Short mmCIF file of C-alpha atoms in Angstrom, two decimals:
data_model
loop_
_atom_site.label_atom_id
_atom_site.label_comp_id
_atom_site.label_asym_id
_atom_site.label_seq_id
_atom_site.Cartn_x
_atom_site.Cartn_y
_atom_site.Cartn_z
CA MET A 28 147.65 -15.15 91.45
CA ALA A 29 150.61 -12.90 92.30
CA SER A 30 151.26 -12.04 95.91
CA PRO A 31 150.17 -8.43 96.68
CA LEU A 32 152.86 -8.07 99.36
CA ASP A 33 156.60 -8.57 99.06
CA PRO A 34 157.47 -11.98 100.57
CA HIS A 35 161.00 -10.83 101.35
CA HIS A 36 159.55 -8.25 103.75
CA CYS A 37 156.91 -10.52 105.31
CA TYR A 38 158.64 -13.88 105.53
CA PRO A 39 161.13 -12.94 108.29
CA ALA A 40 158.23 -11.75 110.47
CA LEU A 41 156.44 -15.02 109.77
CA LEU A 42 159.46 -17.01 110.92
CA ALA A 43 159.66 -14.88 114.07
CA ARG A 44 155.88 -15.12 114.63
CA ASP A 45 156.00 -11.37 115.23
CA ALA A 46 152.78 -10.26 116.95
CA ARG A 47 153.26 -6.70 115.68
CA PHE A 48 152.07 -7.87 112.25
CA ASP A 49 149.06 -9.84 113.48
CA GLY A 50 146.08 -8.62 111.47
CA GLN A 51 148.28 -6.42 109.28
CA TRP A 52 148.58 -9.24 106.73
CA PHE A 53 147.91 -12.95 106.29
CA VAL A 54 150.01 -15.72 104.78
CA ALA A 55 148.45 -18.20 102.37
CA VAL A 56 150.18 -21.53 101.67
CA LYS A 57 149.84 -22.71 98.09
CA THR A 58 150.46 -26.37 98.94
CA THR A 59 147.65 -26.59 101.51
CA GLY A 60 145.13 -23.99 100.29
CA ILE A 61 144.99 -22.49 103.80
CA TYR A 62 145.74 -18.96 105.02
CA CYS A 63 147.05 -18.10 108.49
CA ARG A 64 147.96 -15.25 110.79
CA PRO A 65 151.68 -14.45 111.08
CA ILE A 66 151.61 -15.73 114.68
CA CYS A 67 150.36 -19.21 113.74
CA ARG A 68 152.24 -21.89 115.69
CA VAL A 69 152.28 -24.46 112.90
CA ARG A 70 155.53 -25.25 111.14
CA ALA A 71 156.49 -22.37 108.84
CA PRO A 72 156.18 -23.22 105.12
CA LYS A 73 158.90 -22.51 102.59
CA MET A 74 158.91 -18.96 101.27
CA GLU A 75 158.29 -20.09 97.69
CA ASN A 76 155.01 -21.64 98.83
CA CYS A 77 153.75 -18.46 100.52
CA LEU A 78 151.54 -15.67 99.30
CA PHE A 79 151.04 -12.65 101.57
CA PHE A 80 147.72 -10.78 101.54
CA PRO A 81 146.92 -7.55 103.38
CA THR A 82 143.40 -8.71 104.24
CA ALA A 83 141.50 -11.92 104.84
CA SER A 84 139.08 -10.91 102.11
CA LEU A 85 141.84 -11.01 99.51
CA ALA A 86 143.05 -14.38 100.73
CA GLU A 87 139.55 -15.81 100.48
CA ALA A 88 139.00 -14.21 97.09
CA ALA A 89 142.03 -16.24 95.98
CA ARG A 90 140.18 -19.36 97.24
CA PHE A 91 142.23 -19.98 100.38
CA ARG A 92 140.51 -21.30 103.51
CA PRO A 93 141.08 -19.93 107.05
CA CYS A 94 143.32 -21.92 109.36
CA LEU A 95 141.47 -23.84 112.08
CA LYS A 96 144.39 -23.50 114.49
CA CYS A 97 145.32 -19.78 114.50
CA ARG A 98 141.78 -18.72 113.47
CA PRO A 99 142.11 -15.59 111.27
CA GLU A 100 138.67 -14.42 112.43
CA LEU A 101 140.24 -13.56 115.80
CA ALA A 102 143.03 -11.38 114.41
CA PRO A 103 143.09 -7.68 115.35
CA ALA A 104 142.05 -5.45 112.48
CA ALA A 105 144.46 -3.19 110.64
CA ARG A 106 143.73 0.49 111.30
CA PRO A 107 145.63 2.77 108.92
CA TRP A 108 145.48 6.29 110.36
CA SER A 109 147.92 7.86 107.96
CA ALA A 110 146.83 10.70 105.68
CA MET A 111 144.62 9.32 102.93
CA ASP A 112 143.19 10.74 99.75
CA ALA A 113 139.46 11.12 99.16
CA SER A 114 139.11 7.69 97.56
CA GLU A 115 140.73 5.93 100.50
CA VAL A 116 138.56 7.84 102.96
CA LEU A 117 135.45 6.83 101.00
CA ALA A 118 136.50 3.19 100.77
CA ARG A 119 137.32 2.92 104.49
CA GLU A 120 134.06 4.60 105.47
CA ALA A 121 132.26 2.11 103.21
CA ALA A 122 134.00 -0.80 104.95
CA ARG A 123 133.14 0.65 108.38
CA TRP A 124 129.49 0.99 107.40
CA LEU A 125 129.35 -2.58 106.09
CA ASP A 126 130.92 -3.79 109.34
CA GLU A 127 128.41 -2.00 111.59
CA CYS A 128 125.10 -1.86 109.73
CA ARG A 129 122.28 -4.32 110.31
CA PRO A 130 122.54 -7.38 108.01
CA GLU A 131 119.24 -6.59 106.31
CA ASP A 132 120.51 -3.09 105.44
CA ALA A 133 123.80 -4.26 103.92
CA THR A 134 123.09 -3.75 100.22
CA LEU A 135 125.03 -1.90 97.57
CA PRO A 136 122.22 0.64 96.95
CA ALA A 137 121.99 1.37 100.68
CA LEU A 138 125.78 1.75 100.92
CA ALA A 139 125.85 4.14 97.97
CA ALA A 140 122.98 6.17 99.44
CA HIS A 141 124.78 6.39 102.80
CA LEU A 142 127.93 7.68 101.12
CA GLY A 143 126.07 9.98 98.72
CA VAL A 144 127.69 8.53 95.60
CA SER A 145 126.64 6.22 92.78
CA GLU A 146 126.74 2.45 93.11
CA ARG A 147 129.27 2.26 90.27
CA HIS A 148 131.58 4.76 91.95
CA VAL A 149 131.53 3.09 95.36
CA ARG A 150 132.14 -0.32 93.79
CA ARG A 151 135.08 0.99 91.75
CA VAL A 152 136.71 2.87 94.64
CA PHE A 153 136.12 0.07 97.13
CA THR A 154 137.66 -2.53 94.84
CA ALA A 155 140.67 -0.31 94.11
CA VAL A 156 141.43 0.16 97.84
CA HIS A 157 140.40 -3.19 99.34
CA GLY A 158 141.08 -5.47 96.39
CA VAL A 159 137.59 -7.01 96.47
CA ALA A 160 134.09 -5.75 95.73
CA PRO A 161 131.95 -4.50 98.66
CA LEU A 162 129.67 -7.53 98.77
CA GLN A 163 132.62 -9.90 98.56
CA TYR A 164 134.22 -8.09 101.50
CA LEU A 165 130.95 -8.37 103.42
CA GLN A 166 130.64 -12.07 102.62
CA THR A 167 134.10 -12.75 104.08
CA ARG A 168 133.24 -10.87 107.28
CA ARG A 169 130.01 -12.81 107.65
CA LEU A 170 131.66 -16.19 107.09
CA LEU A 171 134.48 -15.48 109.54
CA LEU A 172 132.01 -14.35 112.21
CA ALA A 173 129.92 -17.47 111.62
CA LYS A 174 133.07 -19.58 111.96
CA GLN A 175 133.80 -17.94 115.32
CA LEU A 176 130.24 -18.44 116.56
CA LEU A 177 130.29 -22.09 115.48
CA THR A 178 133.59 -22.69 117.24
CA ASP A 179 133.10 -20.77 120.47
CA THR A 180 129.38 -21.03 121.24
CA ARG A 181 126.53 -23.49 121.18
CA LEU A 182 124.13 -21.08 119.56
CA PRO A 183 121.67 -23.00 117.34
CA MET A 184 122.78 -23.25 113.72
CA ALA A 185 119.89 -21.12 112.47
CA GLN A 186 120.73 -18.41 115.02
CA VAL A 187 124.37 -18.46 113.94
CA ALA A 188 123.33 -17.95 110.34
CA LEU A 189 121.05 -15.01 111.14
CA ALA A 190 123.47 -13.41 113.60
CA ALA A 191 126.25 -13.54 111.00
CA GLY A 192 124.02 -11.80 108.47
CA PHE A 193 122.68 -14.59 106.25
CA SER A 194 119.03 -14.39 105.24
CA SER A 195 118.43 -18.11 105.62
CA LEU A 196 120.08 -21.27 106.91
CA ARG A 197 120.13 -22.68 103.38
CA ARG A 198 122.11 -19.72 102.02
CA PHE A 199 124.48 -19.92 104.96
CA ASN A 200 125.17 -23.62 104.48
CA ALA A 201 125.77 -23.14 100.76
CA ALA A 202 128.13 -20.17 101.20
CA PHE A 203 130.09 -21.85 103.99
CA ALA A 204 130.56 -25.09 102.06
CA ASP A 205 131.48 -23.24 98.87
CA HIS A 206 134.12 -21.03 100.50
CA TYR A 207 135.58 -23.39 103.08
CA ARG A 208 134.82 -26.79 101.51
CA LEU A 209 133.50 -27.81 104.88
CA SER A 210 129.96 -27.83 106.20
CA PRO A 211 129.08 -25.77 109.30
CA THR A 212 127.98 -28.95 111.05
CA ALA A 213 131.31 -30.65 110.35
CA LEU A 214 133.21 -27.66 111.72
CA ARG A 215 131.15 -27.61 114.90
CA GLU A 216 131.43 -31.36 115.41
CA GLY A 217 135.16 -31.23 114.86
CA ARG A 218 135.83 -28.27 117.13
CA SER A 219 132.74 -28.46 119.40
CA VAL A 220 133.07 -25.76 122.02
CA ARG A 221 136.08 -27.34 123.68
CA ARG A 222 138.84 -24.91 124.46
CA SER A 223 142.35 -26.22 124.45
CA SER A 224 144.42 -25.80 127.58
CA ASN A 225 146.42 -23.18 125.72
CA ASP A 226 143.33 -21.01 125.41
CA GLY A 227 142.81 -20.83 129.16
CA ALA A 228 139.06 -20.31 128.73
CA ASP A 229 136.14 -21.83 130.58
CA ALA A 230 134.63 -24.47 128.31
CA SER A 231 131.44 -24.51 130.36
CA ASN A 232 130.53 -21.02 129.24
CA VAL A 233 128.68 -21.56 125.97
CA HIS A 234 128.03 -17.89 125.24
CA GLU A 235 131.51 -16.45 125.35
CA LEU A 236 133.60 -15.05 122.52
CA ARG A 237 137.24 -14.08 122.44
CA LEU A 238 138.52 -10.76 121.14
CA GLU A 239 142.24 -10.80 120.45
CA LEU A 240 144.58 -7.80 120.50
CA ARG A 241 148.11 -6.73 119.74
CA PRO A 242 150.25 -6.69 122.88
CA PRO A 243 151.32 -4.88 124.93
CA TYR A 244 148.07 -3.59 126.41
CA GLN A 245 147.96 -1.32 129.46
CA THR A 246 144.88 -2.92 130.99
CA THR A 247 145.14 -1.14 134.35
CA ALA A 248 145.31 2.29 132.72
CA LEU A 249 142.21 1.64 130.62
CA LEU A 250 140.25 0.22 133.56
CA GLN A 251 141.20 3.16 135.78
CA PHE A 252 140.01 5.57 133.10
CA LEU A 253 136.66 3.76 132.80
CA ALA A 254 136.27 3.33 136.56
CA ALA A 255 136.70 7.05 137.22
CA ARG A 256 133.81 7.77 134.84
CA ALA A 257 131.57 4.74 135.46
CA ILE A 258 127.94 5.61 136.21
CA PRO A 259 126.60 3.36 138.98
CA GLY A 260 123.91 1.12 137.54
CA VAL A 261 125.15 1.57 133.95
CA GLU A 262 128.77 0.47 134.16
CA GLN A 263 130.62 -1.65 136.71
CA VAL A 264 134.43 -1.82 136.68
CA ASP A 265 136.35 -4.22 138.93
CA LEU A 266 140.03 -3.28 138.90
CA GLU A 267 141.13 -6.32 140.87
CA ALA A 268 139.22 -8.87 138.79
CA ARG A 269 139.95 -6.89 135.59
CA THR A 270 136.35 -6.97 134.42
CA VAL A 271 133.94 -4.46 132.95
CA GLY A 272 130.21 -4.94 132.73
CA ARG A 273 127.81 -2.39 131.35
CA SER A 274 124.35 -1.95 129.91
CA LEU A 275 123.76 -1.12 126.27
CA ARG A 276 120.94 0.38 124.27
CA LEU A 277 120.82 -0.41 120.57
CA CYS A 278 118.66 2.01 118.59
CA GLN A 279 117.16 0.72 115.37
CA THR A 280 115.34 2.92 112.88
CA GLY A 281 111.65 2.14 112.84
CA GLN A 282 111.97 -0.46 115.59
CA ALA A 283 111.96 -0.53 119.37
CA ASP A 284 115.30 -0.10 121.13
CA VAL A 285 117.09 -3.30 122.14
CA LEU A 286 118.33 -3.30 125.74
CA GLY A 287 121.06 -5.61 126.90
CA TRP A 288 124.45 -5.87 128.57
CA VAL A 289 128.03 -6.76 127.75
CA ALA A 290 130.75 -8.08 130.06
CA VAL A 291 134.46 -8.40 129.32
CA GLN A 292 137.23 -10.14 131.21
CA PHE A 293 140.83 -9.02 130.64
CA PRO A 294 143.81 -11.34 131.21
CA LEU A 295 144.82 -11.40 134.87
CA ASP A 296 148.52 -11.38 134.05
CA ASP A 297 150.84 -10.89 131.08
CA ALA A 298 151.47 -14.62 130.77
CA GLU A 299 147.92 -15.22 129.56
CA ARG A 300 146.99 -15.09 125.90
CA PRO A 301 146.50 -11.47 124.72
CA GLN A 302 142.74 -11.48 124.43
CA VAL A 303 139.62 -10.42 126.25
CA ARG A 304 136.68 -12.72 126.85
CA LEU A 305 133.26 -11.37 125.95
CA GLN A 306 129.80 -12.26 127.19
CA LEU A 307 126.54 -10.77 125.88
CA SER A 308 122.96 -10.80 127.07
CA ALA A 309 120.64 -13.06 125.09
CA SER A 310 118.99 -9.96 123.60
CA LEU A 311 122.24 -8.87 121.92
CA TRP A 312 123.36 -12.09 120.24
CA PRO A 313 121.20 -11.41 117.16
CA GLN A 314 123.07 -8.07 116.84
CA VAL A 315 126.56 -9.51 117.31
CA ALA A 316 127.70 -8.78 113.73
CA ALA A 317 127.15 -5.03 114.14
CA LEU A 318 128.36 -5.08 117.74
CA MET A 319 131.78 -6.66 117.19
CA PRO A 320 133.43 -3.61 115.53
CA ARG A 321 131.96 -1.35 118.24
CA LEU A 322 133.27 -3.58 121.00
CA ARG A 323 136.74 -3.61 119.48
CA ARG A 324 136.78 0.19 119.20
CA TRP A 325 135.43 0.61 122.73
CA LEU A 326 138.46 -1.23 124.10
CA ASP A 327 140.81 -0.07 121.31
CA LEU A 328 141.85 -3.65 120.60
CA ASP A 329 143.10 -2.93 117.07
CA ALA A 330 145.62 -0.23 117.96
CA ASP A 331 149.23 -0.71 116.93
CA PRO A 332 151.04 0.04 120.22
CA HIS A 333 154.54 0.14 118.73
CA ALA A 334 153.57 2.57 115.96
CA ILE A 335 151.85 4.82 118.50
CA ALA A 336 154.81 4.78 120.90
CA ALA A 337 157.17 5.59 118.02
CA ALA A 338 155.02 8.57 116.98
CA LEU A 339 154.93 9.92 120.55
CA GLY A 340 158.72 9.98 120.63
CA ASP A 341 161.25 9.57 123.41
CA SER A 342 159.45 11.90 125.84
CA LEU A 343 156.10 10.08 125.88
CA GLY A 344 156.47 6.91 123.86
CA PRO A 345 158.18 4.54 126.34
CA SER A 346 155.65 5.15 129.12
CA ALA A 347 152.75 5.15 126.66
CA LEU A 348 153.62 1.80 125.05
CA GLY A 349 150.43 -0.24 125.17
CA LEU A 350 148.22 2.70 126.17
CA ARG A 351 144.72 2.45 124.66
CA LEU A 352 142.13 5.06 123.77
CA PRO A 353 138.83 4.21 125.50
CA GLY A 354 136.00 4.56 123.01
CA THR A 355 132.27 4.20 123.54
CA LEU A 356 129.48 1.74 122.84
CA ASP A 357 126.88 4.52 122.79
CA ARG A 358 127.71 7.77 121.01
CA PHE A 359 124.67 9.54 122.46
CA GLU A 360 125.68 8.65 126.00
CA LEU A 361 129.21 9.87 125.28
CA ALA A 362 127.93 13.12 123.79
CA VAL A 363 125.68 13.80 126.80
CA ARG A 364 128.49 13.07 129.22
CA ALA A 365 130.85 15.35 127.31
CA VAL A 366 128.37 18.19 127.75
CA LEU A 367 127.93 17.37 131.43
CA GLY A 368 131.71 17.43 131.84
CA GLN A 369 132.18 20.96 130.54
CA GLN A 370 134.06 23.13 133.04
CA VAL A 371 133.70 20.65 135.91
CA THR A 372 135.91 17.89 137.27
CA VAL A 373 135.61 14.23 136.36
CA ALA A 374 134.04 13.49 139.75
CA ALA A 375 131.47 16.27 139.35
CA ALA A 376 130.59 15.17 135.81
CA ARG A 377 130.12 11.62 137.04
CA THR A 378 127.80 12.84 139.80
CA LEU A 379 125.68 14.75 137.28
CA ALA A 380 125.54 11.75 134.94
CA THR A 381 124.48 9.54 137.86
CA ARG A 382 121.64 11.94 138.72
CA LEU A 383 120.58 12.10 135.08
CA MET A 384 120.49 8.32 134.85
CA ALA A 385 118.55 8.01 138.12
CA ARG A 386 115.96 10.50 136.85
CA PHE A 387 115.62 9.43 133.20
CA GLY A 388 117.30 5.99 132.90
CA GLU A 389 115.43 2.82 132.05
CA PRO A 390 115.63 -0.31 134.23
CA LEU A 391 116.92 -3.42 132.48
CA PRO A 392 114.40 -6.28 132.28
CA THR A 393 115.08 -8.79 135.03
CA GLU A 394 115.09 -11.68 132.56
CA LEU A 395 118.32 -10.34 131.03
CA ASP A 396 120.19 -11.56 134.13
CA ALA A 397 122.65 -8.67 134.00
CA PRO A 398 125.98 -8.72 135.87
CA GLU A 399 125.97 -7.49 139.44
CA GLY A 400 125.81 -3.69 139.62
CA VAL A 401 124.40 -3.27 136.09
CA THR A 402 120.74 -2.36 136.51
CA HIS A 403 119.79 0.46 134.11
CA ALA A 404 120.24 1.64 130.55
CA PHE A 405 121.34 5.21 129.93
CA PRO A 406 118.45 7.55 128.96
CA ALA A 407 117.36 7.40 125.35
CA ALA A 408 117.66 10.47 123.14
CA ALA A 409 113.87 10.61 122.75
CA THR A 410 113.46 10.69 126.52
CA LEU A 411 115.76 13.67 127.00
CA ALA A 412 114.36 15.44 123.93
CA HIS A 413 110.95 15.60 125.63
CA ALA A 414 112.25 16.46 129.10
CA ALA A 415 111.60 19.86 130.67
CA VAL A 416 114.55 22.22 131.07
CA ASP A 417 113.80 22.66 134.75
CA ASP A 418 113.78 18.89 135.33
CA ILE A 419 117.30 18.57 133.92
CA ALA A 420 118.65 21.79 135.40
CA GLY A 421 117.30 20.72 138.78
CA LEU A 422 119.86 17.92 138.81
CA GLY A 423 122.57 20.52 139.50
CA MET A 424 123.56 22.31 136.31
CA PRO A 425 122.96 25.68 134.64
CA GLY A 426 119.79 26.07 132.62
CA ARG A 427 121.77 26.74 129.43
CA ARG A 428 123.52 23.41 129.81
CA ALA A 429 120.17 21.68 130.28
CA GLN A 430 118.94 23.40 127.13
CA ALA A 431 122.05 22.21 125.27
CA LEU A 432 121.32 18.61 126.27
CA ILE A 433 117.72 18.86 125.08
CA HIS A 434 118.80 20.41 121.78
CA LEU A 435 121.40 17.66 121.30
CA ALA A 436 118.75 15.02 121.94
CA HIS A 437 116.39 16.66 119.42
CA GLN A 438 119.13 16.55 116.76
CA TRP A 439 119.84 12.86 117.37
CA PRO A 440 120.49 10.74 115.33
CA VAL A 441 120.62 12.94 112.21
CA LEU A 442 123.99 14.39 113.19
CA ALA A 443 126.94 13.12 111.18
CA PHE A 444 128.65 12.50 114.51
CA ALA A 445 125.89 10.12 115.55
CA GLN A 446 126.29 8.09 112.38
CA GLY A 447 130.08 8.17 112.34
CA ARG A 448 130.23 9.54 108.83
CA GLY A 449 131.59 12.57 107.10
CA ASP A 450 134.86 14.42 107.15
CA VAL A 451 136.51 15.01 110.53
CA GLN A 452 136.69 18.78 110.11
CA ASP A 453 133.08 18.97 108.93
CA THR A 454 131.97 16.91 111.92
CA LEU A 455 133.93 19.13 114.32
CA GLN A 456 132.22 22.19 112.86
CA GLU A 457 128.83 20.48 113.09
CA LEU A 458 129.34 19.70 116.77
CA ALA A 459 130.89 23.05 117.69
CA ALA A 460 127.91 24.82 116.06
CA LEU A 461 125.42 23.17 118.43
CA PRO A 462 124.22 25.44 121.26
CA GLY A 463 126.26 24.98 124.40
CA LEU A 464 129.09 23.06 122.71
CA GLY A 465 132.55 24.45 122.12
CA PRO A 466 135.77 23.27 120.47
CA TRP A 467 136.98 21.31 123.54
CA THR A 468 133.72 19.36 123.79
CA ALA A 469 133.61 18.69 120.04
CA HIS A 470 137.17 17.36 120.01
CA TYR A 471 136.51 15.19 123.06
CA MET A 472 133.39 13.74 121.42
CA LEU A 473 135.37 12.92 118.30
CA MET A 474 138.29 11.51 120.27
CA ARG A 475 136.16 8.98 122.14
CA GLY A 476 132.94 8.79 120.10
CA TRP A 477 134.74 8.23 116.80
CA SER A 478 137.89 6.78 118.39
CA TRP A 479 139.72 9.46 116.43
CA PRO A 480 143.44 9.01 117.21
CA ASP A 481 144.65 12.50 116.36
CA ALA A 482 142.53 14.82 118.51
CA PHE A 483 144.16 17.42 120.74
CA LEU A 484 141.69 19.27 122.94
CA PRO A 485 141.92 23.04 122.47
CA GLY A 486 141.91 25.09 125.65
CA ASP A 487 142.65 22.12 127.90
CA VAL A 488 144.40 23.54 130.95
CA ILE A 489 146.13 20.33 132.00
CA LEU A 490 147.54 19.71 128.55
CA ARG A 491 148.86 23.25 128.39
CA GLN A 492 150.49 22.89 131.80
CA ARG A 493 152.17 19.60 130.88
CA LEU A 494 153.50 20.92 127.56
CA GLU A 495 154.73 24.13 129.19
CA SER A 496 156.49 22.03 131.80
CA ARG A 497 158.30 20.18 129.04
CA ALA A 498 159.15 23.42 127.25
CA GLY A 499 160.29 25.09 130.45
CA ALA A 500 158.39 28.29 129.61
CA PRO A 501 154.85 29.58 128.98
CA LEU A 502 153.55 28.85 125.48
CA ARG A 503 151.41 31.08 123.31
CA PRO A 504 148.57 29.36 121.39
CA ALA A 505 150.59 28.98 118.19
CA ALA A 506 153.57 27.53 120.06
CA LEU A 507 151.25 25.25 122.03
CA ALA A 508 149.75 23.87 118.82
CA GLN A 509 153.23 23.36 117.43
CA ALA A 510 154.31 21.50 120.56
CA ALA A 511 151.30 19.19 120.26
CA ALA A 512 151.82 18.65 116.52
CA VAL A 513 154.93 16.55 117.13
CA TYR A 514 152.65 13.78 118.41
CA ALA A 515 150.60 13.52 115.20
CA PRO A 516 148.95 11.36 113.98
CA TYR A 517 148.37 9.99 117.51
CA ARG A 518 147.68 13.11 119.53
CA SER A 519 144.72 11.48 121.29
CA TYR A 520 147.12 9.05 122.91
CA ALA A 521 149.37 11.95 123.87
CA VAL A 522 146.34 13.55 125.56
CA LEU A 523 145.77 10.40 127.62
CA GLN A 524 149.41 10.12 128.58
CA LEU A 525 149.69 13.78 129.58
CA TRP A 526 146.53 13.48 131.68
CA ARG A 527 148.03 10.42 133.37
CA GLU A 528 151.23 12.31 134.11
CA ALA A 529 149.22 15.10 135.70
CA SER A 530 147.31 12.57 137.80
CA VAL A 531 150.51 10.99 139.07
CA LEU A 532 151.94 14.40 139.91
CA GLY A 533 148.77 15.41 141.75
CA ARG A 534 147.81 18.09 139.22
CA PRO A 535 144.27 19.42 138.61
CA ASN A 536 142.82 16.20 137.23
CA ARG A 537 143.01 14.79 140.73
CA PRO A 538 140.79 17.38 142.45
CA PRO A 539 139.83 17.41 146.11
CA ALA A 540 136.54 15.80 147.00
CA LEU A 541 133.60 18.07 146.18
CA THR A 542 130.66 18.62 148.43
CA PRO A 543 127.23 18.68 146.76
CA THR A 544 127.03 22.47 147.09
CA LYS A 545 130.26 22.82 145.14
CA LEU A 546 129.09 20.81 142.14
CA LEU A 547 127.75 23.97 140.51
CA ALA A 548 131.05 25.79 140.78
CA PRO A 549 132.80 25.81 137.42
CA VAL A 550 136.27 24.31 137.31
CA GLN A 551 138.83 24.98 134.62
CA GLU A 552 137.90 23.20 131.44
CA GLY A 553 140.13 20.30 130.63
CA SER A 554 139.59 17.82 133.44
CA PRO A 555 139.77 14.50 131.60
#
């Protein structure tokens, strides 16, 4: 099988073990039948023995097995944000849906119905873009997740099989042995759950996974962003310990919501391995396959920091190197908080969200043994949909905003935004058309709810002030848009960096403390 990537371009990066290419491609060694990440510490093979594949799925389709040392299942994912034609958009949305849907829903008919196209068309387009058929892509993802669960946890074998998306333990054993020529039991016995000293992890924790990333990573900036918006009881951020714990509600069609919690530990210093350590409540382990892509987007682990810094240019790029775009684990929560944050400061929006949670939130079951400070789940859409306007407005907001929240909850989850599907412009129009939502709120929802990297919030006062400061003169709307366009396709990261600049300079996104009576007073829209 011919190599899909030029070895003359990839081989020098392999010799350098260049972390910038981790997850962007994989190297397969013809003499061993094994494929690795470009950062693998084993002795580099000769170039004539190497094949370079853009995805793990392609390497496995060529009958190569994943390396047990560098563990391709831990590699950051490639996230191409460049302009794509309709076929590429369709194929990438199909891959995203396969990554995040429940295992029992992951069928070709269901995928075609979700995309609104025929099964033949989705199979043809998917294969053309990804190099493998949809179900083959899904099988690779399932096997790699199972390999990670076998290596890093002591979950029972049957639970590993179901969590990875296999319908039975027999099917799992057969698929694993066929693809990797190794039984799941042999892998677990060989690796156990021991962590090497190089991993720096606690071997006594049997329910911990690792999520790797491309360095550099501005951990402090991300934690400060989350801490400023953390709702007491829902999210707990410890800047000193570099940890985040939060509750999570998983909504499943036709089934009761699943409540649980997640906790992540970031490296304490740059000398540690570039990864975060993840713990989940027992209730969420069966959902780990669908959760993993969400968790990675929440912390923006798959971003390419060097590409982003290059796009932001000399004025923003150097200081933004390693900056990450905080996403969300709950799009409904993010949407509600975006509405609460309209025309008020971050502190005021957080106060309103705290009151909303105290009034309508749901206590976590005590048996979940949640981290300290994590006690409640954010209100469900159904709860707010049936709330009275006066009950919500009484928390300290205008009646029209309370009505907007109730209308949003009634529309959930049929909105394209809620399902993460559809064209960006169509989704923006859908959100902006909802009562009480405007362009700024819609863009903010897309920026964090979809982890869309190229949003620039219209009407944001702070952004206008920072760009005018750079230009040295006031900017009309057309000139303002042109000034922001130079940061495409990573304008969301420019937004974060400009907000940070304003915070350092003591601009409006660091407002004076508000008394409760001032929470109703509108502040200029644009406080991040």
